[in-house]
PDB file of C-alpha atoms in Angstrom:
ATOM      1  CA  MET F   1      -0.066  -0.084  -0.124  1.00  0.00           C
ATOM      2  CA  GLU F   2       1.393   3.298  -0.994  1.00  0.00           C
ATOM      3  CA  ILE F   3       1.034   6.652   0.699  1.00  0.00           C
ATOM      4  CA  PRO F   4      -0.229   9.425  -1.446  1.00  0.00           C
ATOM      5  CA  MET F   5       2.341  12.115  -2.273  1.00  0.00           C
ATOM      6  CA  GLY F   6       0.023  14.947  -0.894  1.00  0.00           C
ATOM      7  CA  THR F   7      -0.142  13.019   2.483  1.00  0.00           C
ATOM      8  CA  GLN F   8       3.611  12.765   2.709  1.00  0.00           C
ATOM      9  CA  GLY F   9       4.153  16.467   2.123  1.00  0.00           C
ATOM     10  CA  CYS F  10       1.764  17.289   4.830  1.00  0.00           C
ATOM     11  CA  PHE F  11       3.528  14.749   7.253  1.00  0.00           C
ATOM     12  CA  SER F  12       6.751  16.287   6.613  1.00  0.00           C
ATOM     13  CA  LYS F  13       5.750  19.728   7.116  1.00  0.00           C
ATOM     14  CA  SER F  14       4.136  18.820  10.496  1.00  0.00           C
ATOM     15  CA  LEU F  15       7.250  17.143  11.613  1.00  0.00           C
ATOM     16  CA  LEU F  16       9.334  20.051  10.726  1.00  0.00           C
ATOM     17  CA  LEU F  17       7.075  22.410  12.404  1.00  0.00           C
ATOM     18  CA  SER F  18       7.165  20.294  15.522  1.00  0.00           C
ATOM     19  CA  ALA F  19      10.779  20.136  15.563  1.00  0.00           C
ATOM     20  CA  SER F  20      11.112  24.014  15.152  1.00  0.00           C
ATOM     21  CA  ILE F  21       8.685  24.506  18.057  1.00  0.00           C
ATOM     22  CA  LEU F  22      10.740  22.057  20.140  1.00  0.00           C
ATOM     23  CA  VAL F  23      14.044  23.811  19.411  1.00  0.00           C
ATOM     24  CA  LEU F  24      12.479  27.194  20.080  1.00  0.00           C
ATOM     25  CA  TRP F  25      11.217  25.944  23.259  1.00  0.00           C
ATOM     26  CA  MET F  26      14.646  24.425  24.208  1.00  0.00           C
ATOM     27  CA  LEU F  27      16.288  27.723  23.310  1.00  0.00           C
ATOM     28  CA  GLN F  28      13.943  29.755  25.444  1.00  0.00           C
ATOM     29  CA  GLY F  29      14.114  27.515  28.308  1.00  0.00           C
ATOM     30  CA  SER F  30      17.942  27.501  28.219  1.00  0.00           C
ATOM     31  CA  GLN F  31      18.037  31.187  28.009  1.00  0.00           C
ATOM     32  CA  ALA F  32      15.702  31.452  31.055  1.00  0.00           C
ATOM     33  CA  ALA F  33      17.778  29.051  33.060  1.00  0.00           C
ATOM     34  CA  LEU F  34      20.963  31.197  32.345  1.00  0.00           C
ATOM     35  CA  TYR F  35      21.449  33.920  35.113  1.00  0.00           C
ATOM     36  CA  ILE F  36      24.194  36.440  35.834  1.00  0.00           C
ATOM     37  CA  GLN F  37      24.876  37.481  39.454  1.00  0.00           C
ATOM     38  CA  LYS F  38      26.706  40.723  40.242  1.00  0.00           C
ATOM     39  CA  ILE F  39      29.244  40.667  43.111  1.00  0.00           C
ATOM     40  CA  PRO F  40      28.746  43.295  44.521  1.00  0.00           C
ATOM     41  CA  GLU F  41      25.244  44.253  43.461  1.00  0.00           C
ATOM     42  CA  GLN F  42      26.044  48.078  43.481  1.00  0.00           C
ATOM     43  CA  PRO F  43      29.782  48.308  42.590  1.00  0.00           C
ATOM     44  CA  GLN F  44      31.688  51.525  43.399  1.00  0.00           C
ATOM     45  CA  LYS F  45      34.413  53.300  41.571  1.00  0.00           C
ATOM     46  CA  ASN F  46      37.929  51.470  41.499  1.00  0.00           C
ATOM     47  CA  GLN F  47      36.118  48.384  42.896  1.00  0.00           C
ATOM     48  CA  ASP F  48      36.407  44.956  41.370  1.00  0.00           C
ATOM     49  CA  LEU F  49      33.187  43.583  39.895  1.00  0.00           C
ATOM     50  CA  LEU F  50      32.584  39.931  39.354  1.00  0.00           C
ATOM     51  CA  LEU F  51      29.728  38.693  36.788  1.00  0.00           C
ATOM     52  CA  SER F  52      29.151  35.141  37.839  1.00  0.00           C
ATOM     53  CA  VAL F  53      27.179  32.951  35.348  1.00  0.00           C
ATOM     54  CA  GLN F  54      24.745  30.601  36.751  1.00  0.00           C
ATOM     55  CA  GLY F  55      23.190  27.597  34.875  1.00  0.00           C
ATOM     56  CA  VAL F  56      26.120  26.746  32.631  1.00  0.00           C
ATOM     57  CA  PRO F  57      26.117  23.292  31.178  1.00  0.00           C
ATOM     58  CA  ASP F  58      29.109  21.071  31.927  1.00  0.00           C
ATOM     59  CA  THR F  59      30.239  21.066  28.256  1.00  0.00           C
ATOM     60  CA  PHE F  60      30.170  24.010  25.744  1.00  0.00           C
ATOM     61  CA  GLN F  61      32.317  25.136  22.880  1.00  0.00           C
ATOM     62  CA  ASP F  62      32.928  28.743  23.821  1.00  0.00           C
ATOM     63  CA  PHE F  63      31.412  31.842  25.185  1.00  0.00           C
ATOM     64  CA  ASN F  64      31.419  35.499  24.373  1.00  0.00           C
ATOM     65  CA  TRP F  65      30.927  38.603  26.376  1.00  0.00           C
ATOM     66  CA  TYR F  66      29.448  41.874  25.057  1.00  0.00           C
ATOM     67  CA  LEU F  67      28.791  45.332  26.361  1.00  0.00           C
ATOM     68  CA  GLY F  68      25.774  46.959  24.808  1.00  0.00           C
ATOM     69  CA  GLU F  69      22.154  46.287  23.686  1.00  0.00           C
ATOM     70  CA  GLU F  70      23.380  44.447  20.493  1.00  0.00           C
ATOM     71  CA  THR F  71      25.608  41.447  20.277  1.00  0.00           C
ATOM     72  CA  TYR F  72      28.077  41.808  17.248  1.00  0.00           C
ATOM     73  CA  GLY F  73      31.617  42.349  16.707  1.00  0.00           C
ATOM     74  CA  GLY F  74      31.711  46.087  17.697  1.00  0.00           C
ATOM     75  CA  THR F  75      30.305  45.226  21.136  1.00  0.00           C
ATOM     76  CA  ARG F  76      32.297  42.187  21.818  1.00  0.00           C
ATOM     77  CA  LEU F  77      34.473  42.329  24.886  1.00  0.00           C
ATOM     78  CA  PHE F  78      36.342  39.024  24.668  1.00  0.00           C
ATOM     79  CA  THR F  79      35.899  35.357  23.572  1.00  0.00           C
ATOM     80  CA  TYR F  80      36.680  32.384  25.670  1.00  0.00           C
ATOM     81  CA  ILE F  81      37.595  29.021  24.175  1.00  0.00           C
ATOM     82  CA  PRO F  82      38.435  26.436  26.866  1.00  0.00           C
ATOM     83  CA  GLY F  83      40.978  23.782  26.296  1.00  0.00           C
ATOM     84  CA  ILE F  84      43.608  25.890  24.392  1.00  0.00           C
ATOM     85  CA  GLN F  85      46.756  27.537  25.591  1.00  0.00           C
ATOM     86  CA  ARG F  86      45.483  30.954  25.403  1.00  0.00           C
ATOM     87  CA  PRO F  87      41.673  30.821  25.735  1.00  0.00           C
ATOM     88  CA  GLN F  88      40.940  34.390  26.091  1.00  0.00           C
ATOM     89  CA  ARG F  89      40.898  36.623  22.888  1.00  0.00           C
ATOM     90  CA  ASP F  90      39.976  40.169  23.465  1.00  0.00           C
ATOM     91  CA  GLY F  91      37.463  42.054  21.089  1.00  0.00           C
ATOM     92  CA  SER F  92      37.237  45.517  19.883  1.00  0.00           C
ATOM     93  CA  ALA F  93      35.124  46.729  22.748  1.00  0.00           C
ATOM     94  CA  MET F  94      37.779  45.777  25.391  1.00  0.00           C
ATOM     95  CA  GLY F  95      39.732  49.082  25.248  1.00  0.00           C
ATOM     96  CA  GLN F  96      41.730  49.909  28.291  1.00  0.00           C
ATOM     97  CA  ARG F  97      39.444  47.653  30.411  1.00  0.00           C
ATOM     98  CA  ASP F  98      41.206  45.016  32.710  1.00  0.00           C
ATOM     99  CA  ILE F  99      38.816  41.885  32.235  1.00  0.00           C
ATOM    100  CA  VAL F 100      39.640  38.314  33.088  1.00  0.00           C
ATOM    101  CA  GLY F 101      37.453  35.397  31.854  1.00  0.00           C
ATOM    102  CA  PHE F 102      36.839  32.121  33.745  1.00  0.00           C
ATOM    103  CA  PRO F 103      36.240  28.586  32.285  1.00  0.00           C
ATOM    104  CA  ASN F 104      32.790  28.507  33.952  1.00  0.00           C
ATOM    105  CA  GLY F 105      31.596  31.432  31.804  1.00  0.00           C
ATOM    106  CA  SER F 106      32.034  34.240  34.408  1.00  0.00           C
ATOM    107  CA  MET F 107      34.174  37.389  33.969  1.00  0.00           C
ATOM    108  CA  LEU F 108      36.022  39.747  36.378  1.00  0.00           C
ATOM    109  CA  LEU F 109      36.295  43.429  35.825  1.00  0.00           C
ATOM    110  CA  ARG F 110      39.106  45.107  37.715  1.00  0.00           C
ATOM    111  CA  ARG F 111      38.913  48.658  38.979  1.00  0.00           C
ATOM    112  CA  ALA F 112      35.392  49.311  37.594  1.00  0.00           C
ATOM    113  CA  GLN F 113      34.893  52.986  36.398  1.00  0.00           C
ATOM    114  CA  PRO F 114      31.463  54.972  35.809  1.00  0.00           C
ATOM    115  CA  ALA F 115      32.299  54.669  32.084  1.00  0.00           C
ATOM    116  CA  ASP F 116      31.980  50.840  32.329  1.00  0.00           C
ATOM    117  CA  SER F 117      28.246  51.083  33.201  1.00  0.00           C
ATOM    118  CA  GLY F 118      25.838  49.599  30.692  1.00  0.00           C
ATOM    119  CA  THR F 119      24.281  46.222  29.522  1.00  0.00           C
ATOM    120  CA  TYR F 120      26.527  43.171  29.847  1.00  0.00           C
ATOM    121  CA  GLN F 121      25.505  40.001  27.787  1.00  0.00           C
ATOM    122  CA  VAL F 122      26.979  36.557  27.583  1.00  0.00           C
ATOM    123  CA  ALA F 123      26.453  34.050  24.773  1.00  0.00           C
ATOM    124  CA  ILE F 124      27.306  30.456  25.641  1.00  0.00           C
ATOM    125  CA  THR F 125      27.724  28.288  22.456  1.00  0.00           C
ATOM    126  CA  ILE F 126      26.620  24.656  23.191  1.00  0.00           C
ATOM    127  CA  ASN F 127      26.894  23.597  19.623  1.00  0.00           C
ATOM    128  CA  SER F 128      26.316  24.996  16.270  1.00  0.00           C
ATOM    129  CA  GLU F 129      22.509  25.112  16.634  1.00  0.00           C
ATOM    130  CA  TRP F 130      22.283  25.868  20.519  1.00  0.00           C
ATOM    131  CA  THR F 131      23.345  29.099  22.117  1.00  0.00           C
ATOM    132  CA  MET F 132      22.507  30.107  25.610  1.00  0.00           C
ATOM    133  CA  LYS F 133      22.204  33.852  26.440  1.00  0.00           C
ATOM    134  CA  ALA F 134      21.819  36.087  29.469  1.00  0.00           C
ATOM    135  CA  LYS F 135      22.391  39.760  30.246  1.00  0.00           C
ATOM    136  CA  THR F 136      22.372  42.240  33.171  1.00  0.00           C
ATOM    137  CA  GLU F 137      22.600  45.856  33.853  1.00  0.00           C
ATOM    138  CA  VAL F 138      25.720  47.374  35.558  1.00  0.00           C
ATOM    139  CA  GLN F 139      25.764  50.792  37.160  1.00  0.00           C
ATOM    140  CA  VAL F 140      29.116  51.867  38.671  1.00  0.00           C
ATOM    141  CA  ALA F 141      28.743  54.690  41.193  1.00  0.00           C
ATOM    142  CA  GLU F 142      31.183  57.350  42.288  1.00  0.00           C
ATOM    143  CA  LYS F 143      33.216  56.320  45.310  1.00  0.00           C
ATOM    144  CA  ASN F 144      31.950  57.569  48.622  1.00  0.00           C
ATOM    145  CA  LYS F 145      29.380  59.702  47.061  1.00  0.00           C
ATOM    146  CA  GLU F 146      27.250  61.321  49.763  1.00  0.00           C
ATOM    147  CA  LEU F 147      24.899  64.152  50.059  1.00  0.00           C
ATOM    148  CA  PRO F 148      25.882  67.494  51.496  1.00  0.00           C
ATOM    149  CA  SER F 149      23.263  67.045  54.253  1.00  0.00           C
ATOM    150  CA  THR F 150      25.103  63.986  55.640  1.00  0.00           C
ATOM    151  CA  HIS F 151      28.206  66.074  56.389  1.00  0.00           C
ATOM    152  CA  LEU F 152      26.214  68.801  58.084  1.00  0.00           C
ATOM    153  CA  PRO F 153      26.018  67.117  61.540  1.00  0.00           C
ATOM    154  CA  THR F 154      29.774  66.207  61.440  1.00  0.00           C
ATOM    155  CA  ASN F 155      30.760  69.669  60.566  1.00  0.00           C
ATOM    156  CA  ALA F 156      28.395  71.142  63.177  1.00  0.00           C
ATOM    157  CA  GLY F 157      29.770  69.027  65.853  1.00  0.00           C
ATOM    158  CA  ILE F 158      33.411  69.764  64.951  1.00  0.00           C
ATOM    159  CA  LEU F 159      32.506  73.570  64.862  1.00  0.00           C
ATOM    160  CA  ALA F 160      30.840  73.274  68.204  1.00  0.00           C
ATOM    161  CA  ALA F 161      33.656  71.473  69.818  1.00  0.00           C
ATOM    162  CA  THR F 162      36.145  74.020  68.434  1.00  0.00           C
ATOM    163  CA  ILE F 163      34.143  76.908  69.969  1.00  0.00           C
ATOM    164  CA  ILE F 164      33.907  75.128  73.262  1.00  0.00           C
ATOM    165  CA  GLY F 165      37.531  74.246  73.393  1.00  0.00           C
ATOM    166  CA  SER F 166      38.685  77.777  72.543  1.00  0.00           C
ATOM    167  CA  LEU F 167      36.314  79.282  75.336  1.00  0.00           C
ATOM    168  CA  ALA F 168      37.652  76.768  77.871  1.00  0.00           C
ATOM    169  CA  ALA F 169      41.234  77.701  77.034  1.00  0.00           C
ATOM    170  CA  GLY F 170      40.348  81.360  77.285  1.00  0.00           C
ATOM    171  CA  ALA F 171      38.831  80.898  80.695  1.00  0.00           C
ATOM    172  CA  LEU F 172      41.785  78.912  82.032  1.00  0.00           C
ATOM    173  CA  LEU F 173      44.260  81.569  80.710  1.00  0.00           C
ATOM    174  CA  ILE F 174      42.161  84.408  82.328  1.00  0.00           C
ATOM    175  CA  SER F 175      42.190  82.435  85.626  1.00  0.00           C
ATOM    176  CA  CYS F 176      45.811  81.939  85.592  1.00  0.00           C
ATOM    177  CA  VAL F 177      46.616  85.704  84.941  1.00  0.00           C
ATOM    178  CA  ALA F 178      44.298  86.679  87.806  1.00  0.00           C
ATOM    179  CA  TYR F 179      45.989  84.352  90.110  1.00  0.00           C
ATOM    180  CA  LEU F 180      49.186  85.688  89.292  1.00  0.00           C
ATOM    181  CA  LEU F 181      48.119  89.252  89.794  1.00  0.00           C
ATOM    182  CA  VAL F 182      46.545  88.457  93.113  1.00  0.00           C
ATOM    183  CA  THR F 183      49.598  86.457  94.363  1.00  0.00           C
ATOM    184  CA  ARG F 184      51.957  89.251  93.421  1.00  0.00           C
ATOM    185  CA  ASN F 185      49.950  91.805  95.165  1.00  0.00           C
ATOM    186  CA  TRP F 186      49.716  89.727  98.298  1.00  0.00           C
ATOM    187  CA  ARG F 187      53.337  89.242  98.417  1.00  0.00           C
ATOM    188  CA  GLY F 188      54.162  92.937  97.932  1.00  0.00           C
ATOM    189  CA  GLN F 189      51.748  93.995 100.802  1.00  0.00           C
ATOM    190  CA  SER F 190      53.327  91.390 103.064  1.00  0.00           C
ATOM    191  CA  HIS F 191      56.890  92.653 102.177  1.00  0.00           C
ATOM    192  CA  ARG F 192      55.885  96.226 102.940  1.00  0.00           C
ATOM    193  CA  MET F 193      54.334  95.334 106.249  1.00  0.00           C
ATOM    194  CA  ALA F 194      57.334  93.406 107.332  1.00  0.00           C
ATOM    195  CA  THR F 195      59.527  96.443 106.385  1.00  0.00           C
ATOM    196  CA  THR F 196      57.423  98.910 108.384  1.00  0.00           C
ATOM    197  CA  GLU F 197      57.200  96.682 111.408  1.00  0.00           C
ATOM    198  CA  LYS F 198      60.967  96.102 111.642  1.00  0.00           C
ATOM    199  CA  PRO F 199      62.346  97.612 115.001  1.00  0.00           C
ATOM    200  CA  GLU F 200      64.960 100.251 114.762  1.00  0.00           C
ATOM    201  CA  LEU F 201      68.478  99.131 115.686  1.00  0.00           C
ATOM    202  CA  GLY F 202      70.839 101.313 117.715  1.00  0.00           C
ATOM    203  CA  PRO F 203      70.606 103.466 120.801  1.00  0.00           C
ATOM    204  CA  PRO F 204      67.940 106.154 121.107  1.00  0.00           C
ATOM    205  CA  HIS F 205      68.892 109.697 121.274  1.00  0.00           C
ATOM    206  CA  ASP F 206      67.082 113.061 122.136  1.00  0.00           C
ATOM    207  CA  ALA F 207      65.132 114.708 119.647  1.00  0.00           C
ATOM    208  CA  GLY F 208      66.994 118.053 120.234  1.00  0.00           C
ATOM    209  CA  ASP F 209      70.474 116.583 120.002  1.00  0.00           C
ATOM    210  CA  ASN F 210      71.606 115.755 116.594  1.00  0.00           C
ATOM    211  CA  ASN F 211      75.219 115.357 117.357  1.00  0.00           C
ATOM    212  CA  ILE F 212      76.928 111.967 117.150  1.00  0.00           C
ATOM    213  CA  TYR F 213      79.446 111.020 119.829  1.00  0.00           C
ATOM    214  CA  GLU F 214      82.230 108.598 119.616  1.00  0.00           C
ATOM    215  CA  VAL F 215      84.092 107.224 122.441  1.00  0.00           C
ATOM    216  CA  MET F 216      87.940 107.030 121.857  1.00  0.00           C
ATOM    217  CA  PRO F 217      90.706 106.107 124.250  1.00  0.00           C
ATOM    218  CA  SER F 218      93.105 108.827 125.375  1.00  0.00           C
ATOM    219  CA  PRO F 219      96.524 108.911 123.905  1.00  0.00           C
ATOM    220  CA  VAL F 220      98.159 110.390 127.058  1.00  0.00           C
ATOM    221  CA  LEU F 221      98.211 109.194 130.739  1.00  0.00           C
ATOM    222  CA  LEU F 222      95.946 111.378 132.860  1.00  0.00           C
ATOM    223  CA  VAL F 223      97.456 112.365 136.410  1.00  0.00           C
ATOM    224  CA  SER F 224      95.369 113.035 139.238  1.00  0.00           C
ATOM    225  CA  PRO F 225      95.833 116.072 141.349  1.00  0.00           C
ATOM    226  CA  ILE F 226      98.129 115.946 144.285  1.00  0.00           C
ATOM    227  CA  SER F 227      95.279 116.029 146.708  1.00  0.00           C
ATOM    228  CA  ASP F 228      94.031 112.815 145.377  1.00  0.00           C
ATOM    229  CA  THR F 229      97.250 110.973 145.371  1.00  0.00           C
ATOM    230  CA  ARG F 230      96.392 109.257 148.532  1.00  0.00           C
ATOM    231  CA  SER F 231      93.325 107.664 147.218  1.00  0.00           C
ATOM    232  CA  ILE F 232      94.596 106.506 143.856  1.00  0.00           C
ATOM    233  CA  ASN F 233      97.382 104.089 143.571  1.00  0.00           C
ATOM    234  CA  PRO F 234     100.436 105.710 142.028  1.00  0.00           C
ATOM    235  CA  ALA F 235     101.202 104.959 138.476  1.00  0.00           C
ATOM    236  CA  PRO F 236     104.407 102.903 137.685  1.00  0.00           C
ATOM    237  CA  PRO F 237     107.340 105.179 136.792  1.00  0.00           C
ATOM    238  CA  LEU F 238     108.244 105.430 132.953  1.00  0.00           C
ATOM    239  CA  PRO F 239     111.362 103.832 131.982  1.00  0.00           C
ATOM    240  CA  THR F 240     114.383 106.216 131.614  1.00  0.00           C
ATOM    241  CA  PRO F 241     115.687 106.537 128.176  1.00  0.00           C
ATOM    242  CA  PRO F 242     119.151 105.474 127.496  1.00  0.00           C
ATOM    243  CA  ARG F 243     121.698 108.209 127.880  1.00  0.00           C
ATOM    244  CA  LEU F 244     123.800 109.104 124.763  1.00  0.00           C
ATOM    245  CA  GLN F 245     127.440 108.802 124.891  1.00  0.00           C
ATOM    246  CA  ALA F 246     129.296 112.003 125.054  1.00  0.00           C
ATOM    247  CA  GLY F 247     131.088 112.668 121.883  1.00  0.00           C
ATOM    248  CA  PRO F 248     132.468 115.539 119.887  1.00  0.00           C
ATOM    249  CA  GLU F 249     129.318 115.520 117.729  1.00  0.00           C
ATOM    250  CA  ASN F 250     126.953 115.534 120.719  1.00  0.00           C
ATOM    251  CA  HIS F 251     128.865 118.188 122.718  1.00  0.00           C
ATOM    252  CA  GLN F 252     126.603 121.037 121.774  1.00  0.00           C
ATOM    253  CA  TYR F 253     123.497 119.166 122.699  1.00  0.00           C
ATOM    254  CA  GLN F 254     124.676 117.897 126.154  1.00  0.00           C
ATOM    255  CA  ASP F 255     122.655 120.357 127.932  1.00  0.00           C
ATOM    256  CA  LEU F 256     119.435 119.434 126.070  1.00  0.00           C
ATOM    257  CA  LEU F 257     120.014 115.750 126.289  1.00  0.00           C
ATOM    258  CA  ASN F 258     120.978 115.616 130.025  1.00  0.00           C
ATOM    259  CA  PRO F 259     119.211 118.628 131.639  1.00  0.00           C
ATOM    260  CA  ASP F 260     119.810 119.515 135.398  1.00  0.00           C
ATOM    261  CA  PRO F 261     116.869 118.384 137.417  1.00  0.00           C
ATOM    262  CA  ALA F 262     117.672 120.663 140.397  1.00  0.00           C
ATOM    263  CA  PRO F 263     115.650 123.475 139.236  1.00  0.00           C
ATOM    264  CA  TYR F 264     112.342 121.492 138.657  1.00  0.00           C
ATOM    265  CA  CYS F 265     112.746 119.756 142.146  1.00  0.00           C
ATOM    266  CA  GLN F 266     112.558 123.309 143.911  1.00  0.00           C
ATOM    267  CA  LEU F 267     109.082 123.793 142.761  1.00  0.00           C
ATOM    268  CA  VAL F 268     106.636 123.044 145.662  1.00  0.00           C
ATOM    269  CA  PRO F 269     102.920 123.627 145.369  1.00  0.00           C
ATOM    270  CA  THR F 270     101.447 126.120 147.698  1.00  0.00           C
ATOM    271  CA  SER F 271      98.452 125.418 149.722  1.00  0.00           C
TER     272      SER F 271
END
């Protein structure tokens, strides 16, 4: 029994349509299973960014990373072919970026910059008829970007601490100066009181007598009158000077050197 030609054509078309629907469903399912995880989720400037691909099959031919909404040669960052000596081949969109690919389909962007923000897509080739794709949005923010209001409390606290510290230092300085002045005044008054209360040394003298008297020893021996000779011990006689030898050079001075005591002995006091 032979099958009519028209029936064979319809069967072939139905089989081809079913296969196409199955392939399309598999591609959509594979694309939905592929997922890119950003580490960290919100990268900062000069921070490393890891795009980890989840759901990659155990075996695949290669994978390509793109930066942009379209996937073509102008947006290709690099191609990674596992199993060869140099698996990573940079594309035209690499530029000055420092990107490292990994065998599991992931990539590491070192020192990310705000210019690296955009749509990152990965295409993993399983075979010539099956390619898995996934994409994610990356936004690299400026490092330590904060609102001006955030710094307001800190600046106000610093300003308040500065003012309080200045006032405290000024009060301490004024207290020290006042203490020094009071101490110096007190010491001056004490010194003046001690000076005025110091007793005067020396013998007192009459207000009407401004003469200064000094006691000096007499250079001569005082002799009491004759009437008082009995009440006072006689003074010892003075030693007699030695007589000079008579000579021709002293002849003219003999009368002066050896006077005659007779005339003086005849003087008798009268009562």
